[in-house]
Amino acid sequence: MSLGDDHEPSGGYAGTGQTRTRLPDSGDAFGDPRRRSSRSLVTVVGVVVLLIAAIAFANRGDGDDSSSSGSDKAKSSATAPTGEQPVKSKTGDIATGYAHTEQGAQSAATNYGIALGSADMYNLDKRHAIVNTVYAPDVATAQLPEFDQVYSRESFLEKIGLTKDGTAPSGQTFVSRVVPVGTKVTSYNSSTASVALWYTSLFGLSGEGSKNPVTESWYTTTYQLKWVDGDWKVTGFTQKDGPVPVGRDQRASTAEDMSKAVEEYGGFTYAR
């Protein structure tokens, strides 16, 4: 993995709360600093709209669909509660201690992706803590110099509107947050796993005078994980754009409202 290109990152950290959120079953996340397309704001569909759409979709099946077979139905479904504890502990602000199962690997990839895509990656000490926590020890040692080179480069920081120490200018709020949508296991055995994480990311500066307002992008990052010392750890990843939904015609919030929301709404610890 090369981190040498000067492009905006995507991502965000979901905080330290231990709320359990069930991800849908199907079948990056680290917002890579090398890749960030310049897009206009793609707004989030409201809960009410989703509900109406879901009802409309369900009603389409009221007709004669006896010819449909089980194999034609989507393989994704809501995950039923298992009663298993998804996360046993935490290291600093990051949940660790995942089950040695496919479910545990999905939870690990999701929470690690949130940390790697967070604004904390722009702080030297916090960045080192994150990388040393989520990566396998030998990989972390090799990757830290590359991360430091990218995240501390003044030209890169200036491009995204941050000061040379990686903080937001006075009166502005730096937003870098990953919001997971779903995961799927692409390969698994007792020692390694590959987990694809589909997510949307919020990135930018919120506040008066910001030249880089908070925008939304969509990515899928596939994490390679290894079972190391009783936990899943990252050994590598690949990232691609999308799937990207069609944006709705919703008015963008003011800089003040966006800053307030980021400060007031904490994130989740995600569990499969």
Tab-separated table of C-alpha atoms in Angstrom:
chain	number	residue	atom	x	y	z
A	1	MET	CA	0.000	0.000	0.000
A	2	SER	CA	1.456	3.317	-1.066
A	3	LEU	CA	0.282	6.478	0.585
A	4	GLY	CA	2.187	8.942	-1.499
A	5	ASP	CA	-0.537	10.765	-3.437
A	6	ASP	CA	-1.921	14.128	-2.397
A	7	HIS	CA	-5.683	13.675	-2.391
A	8	GLU	CA	-8.268	14.330	0.239
A	9	PRO	CA	-9.163	11.491	2.564
A	10	SER	CA	-12.604	10.326	3.450
A	11	GLY	CA	-13.677	8.866	6.729
A	12	GLY	CA	-14.560	9.559	10.323
A	13	TYR	CA	-14.381	8.185	13.796
A	14	ALA	CA	-17.543	6.959	15.473
A	15	GLY	CA	-16.586	7.779	19.007
A	16	THR	CA	-16.164	5.502	21.953
A	17	GLY	CA	-19.729	4.551	22.854
A	18	GLN	CA	-20.555	0.879	23.308
A	19	THR	CA	-24.009	0.975	21.711
A	20	ARG	CA	-24.540	-2.252	19.767
A	21	THR	CA	-25.719	-1.669	16.226
A	22	ARG	CA	-26.627	-4.680	14.109
A	23	LEU	CA	-25.371	-4.506	10.540
A	24	PRO	CA	-27.337	-6.192	7.734
A	25	ASP	CA	-26.225	-9.630	6.636
A	26	SER	CA	-25.205	-9.926	3.014
A	27	GLY	CA	-24.004	-12.363	0.719
A	28	ASP	CA	-12.067	1.146	4.011
A	29	ALA	CA	-12.954	1.273	6.531
A	30	PHE	CA	-10.459	3.558	6.120
A	31	GLY	CA	-11.007	6.541	3.913
A	32	ASP	CA	-7.781	6.288	1.923
A	33	PRO	CA	-5.902	9.624	1.920
A	34	ARG	CA	-4.924	8.897	-1.687
A	35	ARG	CA	-8.460	8.913	-3.024
A	36	ARG	CA	-11.268	11.420	-2.686
A	37	SER	CA	-13.332	12.582	-5.625
A	38	SER	CA	-14.570	16.143	-5.734
A	39	ARG	CA	-18.312	15.758	-5.697
A	40	SER	CA	-21.269	17.997	-5.000
A	41	LEU	CA	-23.164	17.227	-1.848
A	42	VAL	CA	-24.991	13.881	-1.916
A	43	THR	CA	-27.711	14.173	0.711
A	44	VAL	CA	-28.930	11.467	3.027
A	45	VAL	CA	-32.414	10.001	2.521
A	46	GLY	CA	-34.661	10.602	5.553
A	47	VAL	CA	-36.095	7.844	7.704
A	48	VAL	CA	-39.643	8.691	6.657
A	49	VAL	CA	-38.691	8.505	2.997
A	50	LEU	CA	-37.041	5.148	3.575
A	51	LEU	CA	-40.145	3.856	5.299
A	52	ILE	CA	-42.407	5.000	2.478
A	53	ALA	CA	-40.074	3.484	-0.092
A	54	ALA	CA	-39.949	0.208	1.816
A	55	ILE	CA	-43.757	0.025	1.987
A	56	ALA	CA	-44.059	0.806	-1.712
A	57	PHE	CA	-41.492	-1.841	-2.551
A	58	ALA	CA	-43.269	-4.420	-0.402
A	59	ASN	CA	-46.615	-3.618	-2.006
A	60	ARG	CA	-45.188	-4.425	-5.413
A	61	GLY	CA	-45.154	-8.058	-4.352
A	62	ASP	CA	-48.924	-8.219	-3.793
A	63	GLY	CA	-49.478	-9.578	-7.299
A	64	ASP	CA	-48.905	-13.099	-8.528
A	65	ASP	CA	-45.237	-13.901	-7.945
A	66	SER	CA	-45.597	-17.641	-7.603
A	67	SER	CA	-43.007	-18.134	-10.331
A	68	SER	CA	-40.267	-16.608	-8.159
A	69	SER	CA	-37.970	-19.069	-6.475
A	70	GLY	CA	-36.027	-18.717	-3.255
A	71	SER	CA	-32.820	-18.318	-5.222
A	72	ASP	CA	-34.193	-15.126	-6.808
A	73	LYS	CA	-34.537	-13.381	-3.452
A	74	ALA	CA	-31.855	-11.161	-2.010
A	75	LYS	CA	-29.437	-13.021	0.222
A	76	SER	CA	-29.139	-10.112	2.623
A	77	SER	CA	-31.279	-10.060	5.739
A	78	ALA	CA	-31.334	-8.426	9.136
A	79	THR	CA	-29.065	-10.106	11.651
A	80	ALA	CA	-30.984	-11.760	14.468
A	81	PRO	CA	-29.618	-11.257	17.993
A	82	THR	CA	-27.233	-14.081	18.860
A	83	GLY	CA	-26.750	-13.321	22.533
A	84	GLU	CA	-23.002	-13.334	21.953
A	85	GLN	CA	-20.910	-10.487	23.290
A	86	PRO	CA	-19.496	-8.856	20.131
A	87	VAL	CA	-16.691	-6.889	21.770
A	88	LYS	CA	-14.902	-7.946	24.922
A	89	SER	CA	-12.763	-4.910	25.678
A	90	LYS	CA	-11.177	-1.802	24.229
A	91	THR	CA	-7.720	-0.394	23.699
A	92	GLY	CA	-7.783	3.329	24.250
A	93	ASP	CA	-10.899	4.495	22.426
A	94	ILE	CA	-11.059	1.540	20.024
A	95	ALA	CA	-13.088	-1.609	20.639
A	96	THR	CA	-10.905	-4.741	20.628
A	97	GLY	CA	-11.206	-8.358	21.675
A	98	TYR	CA	-13.411	-9.731	18.893
A	99	ALA	CA	-14.783	-13.245	18.596
A	100	HIS	CA	-12.790	-15.760	16.562
A	101	THR	CA	-15.655	-16.054	14.073
A	102	GLU	CA	-16.894	-14.512	10.832
A	103	GLN	CA	-19.143	-12.264	12.919
A	104	GLY	CA	-16.160	-11.118	14.960
A	105	ALA	CA	-14.162	-10.375	11.819
A	106	GLN	CA	-16.963	-8.198	10.452
A	107	SER	CA	-17.225	-6.257	13.711
A	108	ALA	CA	-13.453	-5.764	13.777
A	109	ALA	CA	-13.266	-4.521	10.182
A	110	THR	CA	-16.099	-2.067	10.779
A	111	ASN	CA	-14.771	-0.555	13.988
A	112	TYR	CA	-11.197	-0.452	12.728
A	113	GLY	CA	-12.371	1.276	9.559
A	114	ILE	CA	-14.129	3.937	11.612
A	115	ALA	CA	-10.949	4.625	13.574
A	116	LEU	CA	-8.718	4.722	10.494
A	117	GLY	CA	-11.049	7.172	8.785
A	118	SER	CA	-11.335	9.527	11.727
A	119	ALA	CA	-10.081	13.043	12.320
A	120	ASP	CA	-7.803	11.571	15.009
A	121	MET	CA	-5.551	10.273	12.233
A	122	TYR	CA	-4.389	13.872	11.730
A	123	ASN	CA	-2.925	14.032	15.241
A	124	LEU	CA	0.503	12.396	15.544
A	125	ASP	CA	0.032	10.690	18.922
A	126	LYS	CA	-3.542	9.572	18.208
A	127	ARG	CA	-2.549	8.322	14.767
A	128	HIS	CA	0.195	6.136	16.210
A	129	ALA	CA	-2.207	4.759	18.827
A	130	ILE	CA	-4.790	3.907	16.158
A	131	VAL	CA	-2.352	2.243	13.761
A	132	ASN	CA	-0.686	0.242	16.542
A	133	THR	CA	-4.101	-0.931	17.745
A	134	VAL	CA	-5.800	-1.965	14.512
A	135	TYR	CA	-2.851	-3.299	12.492
A	136	ALA	CA	-0.897	-6.476	13.085
A	137	PRO	CA	2.319	-5.493	14.928
A	138	ASP	CA	4.727	-6.178	12.055
A	139	VAL	CA	2.495	-4.346	9.581
A	140	ALA	CA	2.045	-1.361	11.898
A	141	THR	CA	5.804	-0.944	12.191
A	142	ALA	CA	6.135	-0.859	8.416
A	143	GLN	CA	3.137	1.407	7.785
A	144	LEU	CA	3.623	4.109	10.422
A	145	PRO	CA	6.362	5.998	8.524
A	146	GLU	CA	4.157	6.126	5.419
A	147	PHE	CA	1.153	7.353	7.394
A	148	ASP	CA	3.275	10.020	9.072
A	149	GLN	CA	4.656	11.169	5.737
A	150	VAL	CA	1.193	11.673	4.287
A	151	TYR	CA	-0.640	13.129	7.264
A	152	SER	CA	2.082	15.581	8.243
A	153	ARG	CA	2.809	16.915	4.766
A	154	GLU	CA	2.083	20.656	4.856
A	155	SER	CA	1.001	20.835	1.213
A	156	PHE	CA	-1.532	18.079	1.841
A	157	LEU	CA	-2.868	19.700	5.019
A	158	GLU	CA	-3.078	23.094	3.329
A	159	LYS	CA	-5.014	21.594	0.434
A	160	ILE	CA	-7.770	20.318	2.709
A	161	GLY	CA	-7.774	23.504	4.780
A	162	LEU	CA	-6.027	22.350	7.960
A	163	THR	CA	-3.188	24.038	9.826
A	164	LYS	CA	0.290	22.547	9.726
A	165	ASP	CA	-0.359	20.640	12.966
A	166	GLY	CA	-3.443	18.976	11.489
A	167	THR	CA	-6.100	21.015	13.285
A	168	ALA	CA	-8.960	23.116	11.955
A	169	PRO	CA	-8.553	26.898	11.667
A	170	SER	CA	-10.092	28.984	14.418
A	171	GLY	CA	-13.872	29.076	14.202
A	172	GLN	CA	-14.144	25.937	12.046
A	173	THR	CA	-14.764	22.252	12.787
A	174	PHE	CA	-12.911	19.484	10.975
A	175	VAL	CA	-15.206	16.586	10.056
A	176	SER	CA	-13.873	13.177	9.031
A	177	ARG	CA	-16.301	10.384	9.849
A	178	VAL	CA	-17.079	6.944	8.429
A	179	VAL	CA	-20.714	5.799	8.610
A	180	PRO	CA	-20.954	2.032	7.916
A	181	VAL	CA	-23.866	0.688	5.869
A	182	GLY	CA	-23.061	-3.025	5.711
A	183	THR	CA	-20.403	-5.718	5.556
A	184	LYS	CA	-19.838	-9.057	3.896
A	185	VAL	CA	-17.202	-11.742	4.353
A	186	THR	CA	-15.427	-12.462	1.080
A	187	SER	CA	-13.165	-15.182	2.482
A	188	TYR	CA	-12.597	-16.773	5.874
A	189	ASN	CA	-10.588	-19.412	7.675
A	190	SER	CA	-9.303	-19.836	11.219
A	191	SER	CA	-6.271	-17.584	10.696
A	192	THR	CA	-7.296	-15.002	8.077
A	193	ALA	CA	-10.399	-13.205	6.855
A	194	SER	CA	-11.360	-10.752	4.145
A	195	VAL	CA	-14.240	-8.397	4.934
A	196	ALA	CA	-15.781	-5.815	2.593
A	197	LEU	CA	-17.189	-2.719	4.303
A	198	TRP	CA	-19.637	-0.482	2.424
A	199	TYR	CA	-19.897	2.975	3.934
A	200	THR	CA	-20.543	6.629	3.410
A	201	SER	CA	-18.065	9.199	4.638
A	202	LEU	CA	-18.378	12.816	5.713
A	203	PHE	CA	-15.364	15.003	5.125
A	204	GLY	CA	-14.591	18.712	5.179
A	205	LEU	CA	-14.473	21.862	7.266
A	206	SER	CA	-17.628	23.262	8.781
A	207	GLY	CA	-17.742	26.890	9.823
A	208	GLU	CA	-17.822	30.401	8.504
A	209	GLY	CA	-15.292	31.000	5.768
A	210	SER	CA	-14.673	27.330	5.007
A	211	LYS	CA	-13.507	26.718	1.459
A	212	ASN	CA	-13.984	22.955	1.861
A	213	PRO	CA	-17.529	22.403	3.171
A	214	VAL	CA	-18.528	19.003	4.507
A	215	THR	CA	-19.447	16.644	1.665
A	216	GLU	CA	-20.531	13.024	1.466
A	217	SER	CA	-18.926	10.212	-0.544
A	218	TRP	CA	-19.463	6.451	-0.831
A	219	TYR	CA	-16.830	3.711	-0.797
A	220	THR	CA	-16.307	0.007	-0.302
A	221	THR	CA	-13.105	-0.966	1.477
A	222	THR	CA	-12.079	-4.610	1.715
A	223	TYR	CA	-9.914	-5.382	4.723
A	224	GLN	CA	-7.520	-8.288	5.010
A	225	LEU	CA	-7.480	-9.464	8.609
A	226	LYS	CA	-5.267	-11.880	10.525
A	227	TRP	CA	-5.878	-13.608	13.848
A	228	VAL	CA	-3.026	-12.353	16.040
A	229	ASP	CA	-2.628	-12.862	19.787
A	230	GLY	CA	-6.312	-13.559	20.345
A	231	ASP	CA	-7.787	-10.795	18.166
A	232	TRP	CA	-8.402	-9.786	14.551
A	233	LYS	CA	-5.873	-7.310	13.148
A	234	VAL	CA	-5.570	-5.535	9.795
A	235	THR	CA	-2.810	-6.575	7.400
A	236	GLY	CA	-3.949	-4.663	4.307
A	237	PHE	CA	-6.884	-3.219	2.377
A	238	THR	CA	-8.183	-2.241	-1.029
A	239	GLN	CA	-10.726	0.479	-1.756
A	240	LYS	CA	-13.126	1.356	-4.555
A	241	ASP	CA	-15.837	3.946	-5.105
A	242	GLY	CA	-19.508	3.154	-4.427
A	243	PRO	CA	-22.048	1.782	-4.658
A	244	VAL	CA	-23.382	5.344	-4.748
A	245	PRO	CA	-27.120	6.050	-4.299
A	246	VAL	CA	-29.007	8.709	-6.220
A	247	GLY	CA	-28.980	11.991	-4.285
A	248	ARG	CA	-32.232	13.645	-3.282
A	249	ASP	CA	-33.022	17.319	-3.695
A	250	GLN	CA	-32.592	18.330	-0.067
A	251	ARG	CA	-31.277	21.640	1.143
A	252	ALA	CA	-27.792	21.489	2.622
A	253	SER	CA	-27.572	22.443	6.295
A	254	THR	CA	-25.841	25.601	7.389
A	255	ALA	CA	-22.246	25.481	8.583
A	256	GLU	CA	-23.469	26.219	12.109
A	257	ASP	CA	-25.947	23.326	12.084
A	258	MET	CA	-23.359	20.942	10.691
A	259	SER	CA	-20.763	21.870	13.306
A	260	LYS	CA	-23.343	21.514	16.070
A	261	ALA	CA	-24.441	18.093	14.822
A	262	VAL	CA	-20.886	16.750	14.652
A	263	GLU	CA	-20.170	17.944	18.185
A	264	GLU	CA	-23.448	16.684	19.676
A	265	TYR	CA	-23.977	13.345	17.913
A	266	GLY	CA	-21.584	10.662	19.034
A	267	GLY	CA	-20.907	7.490	17.063
A	268	PHE	CA	-21.395	3.805	17.748
A	269	THR	CA	-19.416	0.692	18.371
A	270	TYR	CA	-20.641	-1.518	15.558
A	271	ALA	CA	-21.295	-5.211	16.058
A	272	ARG	CA	-22.233	-7.862	13.538
